[in-house]
Short mmCIF file of C-alpha atoms in Angstrom, two decimals:
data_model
loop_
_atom_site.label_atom_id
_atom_site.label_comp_id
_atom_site.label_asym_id
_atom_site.label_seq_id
_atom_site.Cartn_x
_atom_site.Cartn_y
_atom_site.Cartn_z
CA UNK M 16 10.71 -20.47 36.10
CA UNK M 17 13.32 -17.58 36.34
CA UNK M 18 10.66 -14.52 37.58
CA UNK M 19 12.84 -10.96 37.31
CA UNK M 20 12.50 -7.73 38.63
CA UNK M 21 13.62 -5.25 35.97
CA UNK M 22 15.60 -2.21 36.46
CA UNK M 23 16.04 -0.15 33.92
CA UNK M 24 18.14 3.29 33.53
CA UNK M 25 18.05 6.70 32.09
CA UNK M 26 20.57 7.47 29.22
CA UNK M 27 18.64 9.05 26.31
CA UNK M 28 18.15 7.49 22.96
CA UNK M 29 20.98 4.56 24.34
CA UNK M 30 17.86 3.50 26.58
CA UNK M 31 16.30 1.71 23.05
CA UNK M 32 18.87 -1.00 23.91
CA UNK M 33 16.26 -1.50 27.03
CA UNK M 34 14.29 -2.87 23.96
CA UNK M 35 16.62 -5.20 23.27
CA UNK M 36 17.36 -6.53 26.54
CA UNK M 37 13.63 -7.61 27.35
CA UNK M 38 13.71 -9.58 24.34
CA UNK M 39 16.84 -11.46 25.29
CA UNK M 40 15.32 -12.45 28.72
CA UNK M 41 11.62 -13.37 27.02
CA UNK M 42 13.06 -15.53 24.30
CA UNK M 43 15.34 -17.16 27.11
CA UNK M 44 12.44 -18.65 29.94
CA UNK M 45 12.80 -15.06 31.64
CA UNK M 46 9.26 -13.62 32.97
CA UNK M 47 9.43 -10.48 34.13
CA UNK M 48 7.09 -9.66 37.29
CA UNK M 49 8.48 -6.14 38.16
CA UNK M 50 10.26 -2.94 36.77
CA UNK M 51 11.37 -0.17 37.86
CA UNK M 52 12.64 2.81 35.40
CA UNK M 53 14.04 6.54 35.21
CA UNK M 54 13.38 8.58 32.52
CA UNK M 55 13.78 6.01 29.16
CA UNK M 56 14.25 3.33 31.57
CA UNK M 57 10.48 4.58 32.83
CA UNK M 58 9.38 5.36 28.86
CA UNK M 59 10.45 1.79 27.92
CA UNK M 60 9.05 0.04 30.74
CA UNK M 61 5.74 1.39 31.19
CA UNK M 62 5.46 1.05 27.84
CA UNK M 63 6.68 -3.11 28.25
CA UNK M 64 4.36 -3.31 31.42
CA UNK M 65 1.51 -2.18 29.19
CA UNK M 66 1.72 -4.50 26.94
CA UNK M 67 2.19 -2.34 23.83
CA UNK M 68 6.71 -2.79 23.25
CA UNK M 69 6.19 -3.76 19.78
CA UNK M 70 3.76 -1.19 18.55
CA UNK M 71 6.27 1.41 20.33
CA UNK M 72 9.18 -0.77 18.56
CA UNK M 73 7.57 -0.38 15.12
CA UNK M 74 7.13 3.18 15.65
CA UNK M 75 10.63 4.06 16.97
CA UNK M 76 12.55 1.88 14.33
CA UNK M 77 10.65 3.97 11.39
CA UNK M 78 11.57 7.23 13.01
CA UNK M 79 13.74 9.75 11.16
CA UNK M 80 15.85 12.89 12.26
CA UNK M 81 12.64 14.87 11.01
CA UNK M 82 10.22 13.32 12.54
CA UNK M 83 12.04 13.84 15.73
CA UNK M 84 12.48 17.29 14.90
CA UNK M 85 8.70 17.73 14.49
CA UNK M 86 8.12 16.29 17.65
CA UNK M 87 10.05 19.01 19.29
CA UNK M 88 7.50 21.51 20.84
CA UNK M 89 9.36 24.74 21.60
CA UNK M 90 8.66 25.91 24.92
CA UNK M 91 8.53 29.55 25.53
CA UNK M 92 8.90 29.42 28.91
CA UNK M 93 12.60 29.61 30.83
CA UNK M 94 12.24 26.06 32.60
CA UNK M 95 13.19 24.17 29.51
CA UNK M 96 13.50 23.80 25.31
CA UNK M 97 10.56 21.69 25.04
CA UNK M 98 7.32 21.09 26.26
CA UNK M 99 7.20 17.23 25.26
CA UNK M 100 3.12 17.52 24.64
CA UNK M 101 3.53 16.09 21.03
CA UNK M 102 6.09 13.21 22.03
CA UNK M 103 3.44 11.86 25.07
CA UNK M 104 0.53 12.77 22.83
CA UNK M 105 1.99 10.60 20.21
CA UNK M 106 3.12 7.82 22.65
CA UNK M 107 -0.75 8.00 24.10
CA UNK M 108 -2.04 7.35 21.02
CA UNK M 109 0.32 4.50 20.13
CA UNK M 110 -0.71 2.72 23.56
CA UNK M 111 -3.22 4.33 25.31
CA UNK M 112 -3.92 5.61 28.10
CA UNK M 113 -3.81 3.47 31.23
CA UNK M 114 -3.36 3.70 34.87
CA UNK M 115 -0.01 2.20 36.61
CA UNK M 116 -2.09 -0.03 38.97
CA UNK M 117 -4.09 -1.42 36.43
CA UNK M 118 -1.08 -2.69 34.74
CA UNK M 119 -0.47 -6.43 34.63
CA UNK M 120 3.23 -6.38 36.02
CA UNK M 121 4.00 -3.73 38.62
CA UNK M 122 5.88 -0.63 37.76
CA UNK M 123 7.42 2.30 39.61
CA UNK M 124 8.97 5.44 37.54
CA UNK M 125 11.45 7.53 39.19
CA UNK M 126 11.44 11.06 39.20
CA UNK M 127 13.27 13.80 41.45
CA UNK M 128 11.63 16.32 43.21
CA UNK M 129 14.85 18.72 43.56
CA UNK M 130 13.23 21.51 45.71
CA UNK M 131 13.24 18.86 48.40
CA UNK M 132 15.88 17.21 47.08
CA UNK M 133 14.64 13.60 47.15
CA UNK M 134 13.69 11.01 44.24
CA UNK M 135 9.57 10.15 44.18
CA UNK M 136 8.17 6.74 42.82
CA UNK M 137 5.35 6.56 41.19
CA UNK M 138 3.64 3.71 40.98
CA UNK M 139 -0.11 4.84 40.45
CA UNK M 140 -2.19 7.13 38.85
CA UNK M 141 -1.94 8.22 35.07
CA UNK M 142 1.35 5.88 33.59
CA UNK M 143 1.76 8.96 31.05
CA UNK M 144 1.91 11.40 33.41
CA UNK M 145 4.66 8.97 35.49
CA UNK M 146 6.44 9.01 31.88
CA UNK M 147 6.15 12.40 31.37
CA UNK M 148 7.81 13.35 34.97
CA UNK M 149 10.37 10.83 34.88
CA UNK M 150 12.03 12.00 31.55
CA UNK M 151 12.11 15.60 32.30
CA UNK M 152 15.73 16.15 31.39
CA UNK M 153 17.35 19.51 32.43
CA UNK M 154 17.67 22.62 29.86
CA UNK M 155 15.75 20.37 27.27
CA UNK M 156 12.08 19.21 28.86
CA UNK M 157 9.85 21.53 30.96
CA UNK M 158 9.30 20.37 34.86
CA UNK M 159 6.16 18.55 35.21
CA UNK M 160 3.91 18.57 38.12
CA UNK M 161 2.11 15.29 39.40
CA UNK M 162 -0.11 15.95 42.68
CA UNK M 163 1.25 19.00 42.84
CA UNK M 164 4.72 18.17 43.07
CA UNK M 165 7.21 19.59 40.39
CA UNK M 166 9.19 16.72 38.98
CA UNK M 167 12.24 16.44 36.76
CA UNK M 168 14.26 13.60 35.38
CA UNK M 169 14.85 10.55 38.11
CA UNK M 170 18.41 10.31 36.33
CA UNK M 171 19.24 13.42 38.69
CA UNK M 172 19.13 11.42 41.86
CA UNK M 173 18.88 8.01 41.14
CA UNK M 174 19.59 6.83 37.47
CA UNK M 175 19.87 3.30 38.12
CA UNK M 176 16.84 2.90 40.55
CA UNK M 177 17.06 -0.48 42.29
CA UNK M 178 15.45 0.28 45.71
CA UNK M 179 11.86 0.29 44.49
CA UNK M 180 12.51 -3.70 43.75
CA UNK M 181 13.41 -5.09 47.13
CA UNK M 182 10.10 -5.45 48.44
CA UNK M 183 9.59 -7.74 45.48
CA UNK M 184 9.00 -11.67 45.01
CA UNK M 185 11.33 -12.95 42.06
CA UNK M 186 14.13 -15.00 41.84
CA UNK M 187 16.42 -12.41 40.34
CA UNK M 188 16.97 -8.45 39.91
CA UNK M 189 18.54 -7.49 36.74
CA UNK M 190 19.71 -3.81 36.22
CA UNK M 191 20.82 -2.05 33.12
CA UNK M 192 23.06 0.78 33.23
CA UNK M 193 23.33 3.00 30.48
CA UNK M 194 26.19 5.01 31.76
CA UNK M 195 28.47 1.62 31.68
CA UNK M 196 32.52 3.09 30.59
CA UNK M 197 33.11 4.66 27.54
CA UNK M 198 33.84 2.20 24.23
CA UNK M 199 37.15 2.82 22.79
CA UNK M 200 36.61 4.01 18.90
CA UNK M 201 40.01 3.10 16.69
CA UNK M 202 40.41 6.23 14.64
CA UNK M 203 41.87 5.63 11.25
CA UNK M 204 45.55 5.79 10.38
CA UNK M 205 46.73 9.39 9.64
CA UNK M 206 48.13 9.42 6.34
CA UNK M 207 51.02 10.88 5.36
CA UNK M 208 51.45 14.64 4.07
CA UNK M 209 52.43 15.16 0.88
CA UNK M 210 55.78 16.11 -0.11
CA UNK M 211 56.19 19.64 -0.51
CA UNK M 212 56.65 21.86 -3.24
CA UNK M 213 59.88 23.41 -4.01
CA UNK M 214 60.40 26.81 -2.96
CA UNK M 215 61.97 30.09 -3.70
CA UNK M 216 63.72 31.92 -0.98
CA UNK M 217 61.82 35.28 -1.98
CA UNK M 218 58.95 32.87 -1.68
CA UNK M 219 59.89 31.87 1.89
CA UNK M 220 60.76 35.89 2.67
CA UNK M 221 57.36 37.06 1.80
CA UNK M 222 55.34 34.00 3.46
CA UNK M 223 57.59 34.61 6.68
CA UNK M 224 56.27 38.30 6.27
CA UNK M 225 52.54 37.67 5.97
CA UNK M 226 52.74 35.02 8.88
CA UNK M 227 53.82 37.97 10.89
CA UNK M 228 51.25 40.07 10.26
CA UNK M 229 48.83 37.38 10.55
CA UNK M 230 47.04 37.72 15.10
CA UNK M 231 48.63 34.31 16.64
CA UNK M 232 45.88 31.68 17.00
CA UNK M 233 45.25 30.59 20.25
CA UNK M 234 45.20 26.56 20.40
CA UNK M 235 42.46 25.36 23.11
CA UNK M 236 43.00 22.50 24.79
CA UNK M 237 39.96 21.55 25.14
CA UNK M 238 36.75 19.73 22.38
CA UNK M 239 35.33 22.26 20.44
CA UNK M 240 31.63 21.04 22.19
CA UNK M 241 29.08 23.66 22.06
CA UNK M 242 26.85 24.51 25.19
CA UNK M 243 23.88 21.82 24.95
CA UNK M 244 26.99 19.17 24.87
CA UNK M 245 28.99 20.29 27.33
CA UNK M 246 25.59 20.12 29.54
CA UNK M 247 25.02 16.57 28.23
CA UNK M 248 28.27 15.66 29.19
CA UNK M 249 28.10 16.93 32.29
CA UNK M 250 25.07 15.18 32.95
CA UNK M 251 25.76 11.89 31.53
CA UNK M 252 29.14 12.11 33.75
CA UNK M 253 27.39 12.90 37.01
CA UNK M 254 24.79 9.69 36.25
CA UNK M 255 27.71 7.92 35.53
CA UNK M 256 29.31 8.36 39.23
CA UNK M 257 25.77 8.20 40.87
CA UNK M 258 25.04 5.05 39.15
CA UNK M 259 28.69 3.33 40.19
CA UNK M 260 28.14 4.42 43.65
CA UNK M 261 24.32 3.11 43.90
CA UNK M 262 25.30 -0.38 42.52
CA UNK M 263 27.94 -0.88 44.72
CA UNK M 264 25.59 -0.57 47.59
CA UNK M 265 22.60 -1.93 46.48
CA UNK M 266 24.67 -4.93 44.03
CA UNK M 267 21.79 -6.36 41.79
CA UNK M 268 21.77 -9.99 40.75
CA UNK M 269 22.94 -9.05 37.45
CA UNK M 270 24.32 -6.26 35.60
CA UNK M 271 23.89 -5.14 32.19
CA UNK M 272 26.05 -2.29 31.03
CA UNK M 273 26.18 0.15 28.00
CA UNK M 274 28.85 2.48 26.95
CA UNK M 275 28.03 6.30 27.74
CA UNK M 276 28.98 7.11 24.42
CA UNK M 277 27.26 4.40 22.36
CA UNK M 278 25.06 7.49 20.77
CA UNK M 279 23.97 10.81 21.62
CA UNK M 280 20.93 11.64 23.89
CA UNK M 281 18.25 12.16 21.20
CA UNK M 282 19.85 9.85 18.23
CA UNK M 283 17.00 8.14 18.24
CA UNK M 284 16.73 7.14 14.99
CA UNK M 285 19.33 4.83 15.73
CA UNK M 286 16.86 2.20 17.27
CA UNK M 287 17.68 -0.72 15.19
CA UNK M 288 21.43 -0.57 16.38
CA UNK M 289 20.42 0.42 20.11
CA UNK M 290 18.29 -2.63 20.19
CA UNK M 291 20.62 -5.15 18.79
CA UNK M 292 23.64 -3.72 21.22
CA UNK M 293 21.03 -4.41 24.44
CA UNK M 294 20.22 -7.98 22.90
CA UNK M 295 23.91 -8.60 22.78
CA UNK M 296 25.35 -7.16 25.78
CA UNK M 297 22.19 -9.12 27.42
CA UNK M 298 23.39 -12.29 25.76
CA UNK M 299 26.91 -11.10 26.70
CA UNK M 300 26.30 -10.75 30.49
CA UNK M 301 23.30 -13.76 31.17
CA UNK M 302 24.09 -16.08 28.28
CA UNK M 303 26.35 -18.36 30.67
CA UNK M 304 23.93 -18.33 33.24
CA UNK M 305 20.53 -18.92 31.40
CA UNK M 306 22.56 -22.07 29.70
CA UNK M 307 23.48 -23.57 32.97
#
């Protein structure tokens, strides 16, 4: 028997191919005895470690753009968009609420505590509340406090977090990275311009004299990205390099990797083609091994 400790990363709405992933290993003699998870990584798994994936499965493949929009609780406060009350209310209701030790496989979310700049594991007490903390993304979700620590998203410090796995037991640690290199989209072939029309030279005279008049457009060199992307960007680039550097020192047993740019942060009505990339990048990156 093949026993795994679990780690799974943060990446947004690209973390539903977590989903995907633990059904590859179930359906292929895998038993996973641990995880550890930052903010989806720590959604997903607690969720998994519950026992409840396929009631949150159901529920996340039948999402649309405006349901997600009504689960967006403005906050009014300056520490972030959202208040995320209606998204762990929901998730509550879907499985429950439950305490981390109580759990039948262990579990550890991540979170950062940036005022003393150093990630915190949590691995008892309220799993929501260890949900809640972990996914606290910057500019978008408030801060939330657990034992009177103020927590934000684990991806900060640690978005692939292995460490909380090597006290374990199993015969294997599997991570998956959401922040794996960028997959190269073939853009179409330009076509051709039309030939163009004929023209007079008065015509040409009097175009060459509006053009004049006309201010001079300034090309920018850079995407036309508005602020929230250029944050997410910024912030999917920094987990990125954290994540490289952390599994080169800590090297897991296996690596699973998706693309950065497989969807957007909060495309999460994209479930059904999140959790059929993790199933085949799983199959991609164990198939050879769970064969042998």
């Amino acid at each position: 028997m093949k026993t795994v400790s679990l780690v799974l990363g943060s990446g947004g709405a690209r973390g539903l191919a977590h989903i995907g992933v633990i059904h590859w290993l179930e359906q292929n003699g895998y038993v996973i005895r641990s995880i550890s998870g930052c903010s989806i990584g720590a959604l997903v798994g607690g969720i998994y470690a519950a026992g409840k994936l396929d009631e949150f499965e159901q529920w996340v493949r039948a999402i649309t753009r405006m349901d997600i929009l009504s689960l967006m609780d403005i906050s009014w406060s300056k520490s972030g968009l959202l208040k995320g009350d209606r998204v762990i209310s929901t998730l509550a209701g879907l499985v429950g609420h439950q305490q981390i030790e109580e759990l039948p496989i262990r579990f550890t979310a991540v979170a950062a505590d940036v005022q003393h700049e150093k990630e915190v594991w949590l691995n008892s007490g309220s799993l929501f509340d260890a949900i809640r903390a972990s996914i606290s993304l910057p500019l978008l979700l408030t801060p939330h406090a657990v034992n009177g620590v103020v927590l934000i998203d684990g991806g900060v410090l640690n978005p692939v977090p292995i460490a909380p796995t090597f006290s374990d037991d199993t015969s294997l640690t599997i991570a998956v990275n959401l922040g794996g290199p960028m997959q190269v989209v073939a853009l179409p072939e330009p076509k051709p311009a039309p030939a163009a029309a004929p023209t007079s030279v008065i015509h040409d005279k009097i175009g060459g004299f509006i053009k004049r008049l006309q201010p001079e457009k300034v090309k920018s060199l850079s995407p036309d990205w508005g602020i929230y992307d250029v944050a997410n960007q910024a912030f999917d680039a920094m987990q990125g390099t954290i994540a490289r550097q952390k599994l080169a020192a800590y090297p897991p047993d296996a690596i699973i990797e998706i693309a950065r740019n497989a969807c957007g942060t909060l495309e999460f009505d994209r479930a059904a083609e999140m959790i059929a990339l993790g199933y085949r990048k799983a199959e991609e990156s164990l198939g050879k091994s769970a064969k042998s």
